[in-house]
Amino acid sequence: PARQAPAQPAPVQPAPVRPQVLAKPPVRKLARDLDVDLGSVTPTGPGGIVTREDVVARASEASAHKLATYPGDDAPWLAQGTVSDGGRQTRVPVKSVRKRTAEAMVASAFSAPHVTVFHTLDITKTMKLVARLREDREFADVRVTPLLIAAKAVLTAVRRHPEINASWDDAAQEIVYKHYVNLGIAAATPRGLVVPNIKDAHTLGLKDLALGISELTATARAGRTTPMDMSDGTITITNVGVFGIDTGTPILNPGEAAILAFGAIRQQPWVHKGKIKPRHVTQLALSFDHRLVDGALGAKFLSDVAAVLAEPAQGLVWG
């Protein structure tokens, strides 16, 4: 038989050669002191040499950004953290308000079957009412916003559909219907999201409701909200519109059956009385616990909230 030719050895690939970095000894020492890899520096000196300015600029690019603190915040959350070597990360223990909020949201999201329904509507009449109330001497000492009318609309809808004002007691396997409304208003604060509530909001007139909302939000922003302020809520509004957001699918506050997201109010073309006109339009989103609220109840409730926002006088008709 013919003899086989010996196998040829595979060619040896030369090891990659790192381009030589041109830098003077003082510049190399500066790079070591600042923990900068000279290979990552873009040289600007003559002949492609790395200068001291190049090293300092690269160190600045790689350094950690200083995170924001907030005026009046006596214990910024960042102050609790540990900065990593090189300053590129800060690890902050999860505790206090942020920890409680995270635990509550996880428990709610994975224990209550969420369903969300949406409604887009013309609230031009609500905006006119807000403007009128701002000129009214009775409301001179309170801040009047569309959120006030939305809160009143929710209270009116709860009166018409009281079965939405409930909670699920898993331990007792009972549905608990509340004969009072502690209206939660979600508030963003430097320490995280809090949801204090206005106790017995169903008993308040429009001015007292406005005072309650103003006091609640001011207390939350100042970081003085207490656990009692956040306890025993029955239904919640989250005003995502203040951030320019149109709508969302909010997570239920634990122990509640429904939460309403109130979106941004925008002027846009709208068919009004058979003609296209610029109108104030917003979007509402209602998330609810499907164990307690079926689709028909959720839709009727949201429709009633929208009806009052579209025509505030309807709230007087429904009482």
Short mmCIF file of N, CA, C and O in Angstrom, two decimals, residues 5-13:
data_model
loop_
_atom_site.label_atom_id
_atom_site.label_comp_id
_atom_site.label_asym_id
_atom_site.label_seq_id
_atom_site.Cartn_x
_atom_site.Cartn_y
_atom_site.Cartn_z
N ALA A 5 1.49 10.48 3.52
CA ALA A 5 2.39 11.60 3.83
C ALA A 5 2.22 12.00 5.29
O ALA A 5 1.10 11.96 5.83
N PRO A 6 3.29 12.32 5.96
CA PRO A 6 3.17 12.73 7.38
C PRO A 6 2.31 13.99 7.52
O PRO A 6 2.33 14.86 6.66
N ALA A 7 1.51 14.02 8.61
CA ALA A 7 0.65 15.20 8.84
C ALA A 7 1.50 16.43 9.08
O ALA A 7 2.51 16.37 9.78
N GLN A 8 1.06 17.51 8.46
CA GLN A 8 1.78 18.77 8.62
C GLN A 8 1.34 19.44 9.92
O GLN A 8 0.15 19.50 10.22
N PRO A 9 2.26 19.90 10.71
CA PRO A 9 1.89 20.60 11.95
C PRO A 9 1.10 21.87 11.63
O PRO A 9 1.36 22.53 10.63
N ALA A 10 0.11 22.17 12.49
CA ALA A 10 -0.68 23.40 12.30
C ALA A 10 0.21 24.61 12.47
O ALA A 10 1.09 24.63 13.33
N PRO A 11 0.00 25.59 11.62
CA PRO A 11 0.82 26.80 11.75
C PRO A 11 0.59 27.47 13.10
O PRO A 11 -0.54 27.51 13.61
N VAL A 12 1.64 27.93 13.67
CA VAL A 12 1.56 28.60 14.97
C VAL A 12 1.18 30.06 14.76
O VAL A 12 1.84 30.77 14.00
N GLN A 13 0.05 30.45 15.40
CA GLN A 13 -0.39 31.85 15.28
C GLN A 13 0.43 32.71 16.23
O GLN A 13 0.58 32.39 17.41
#
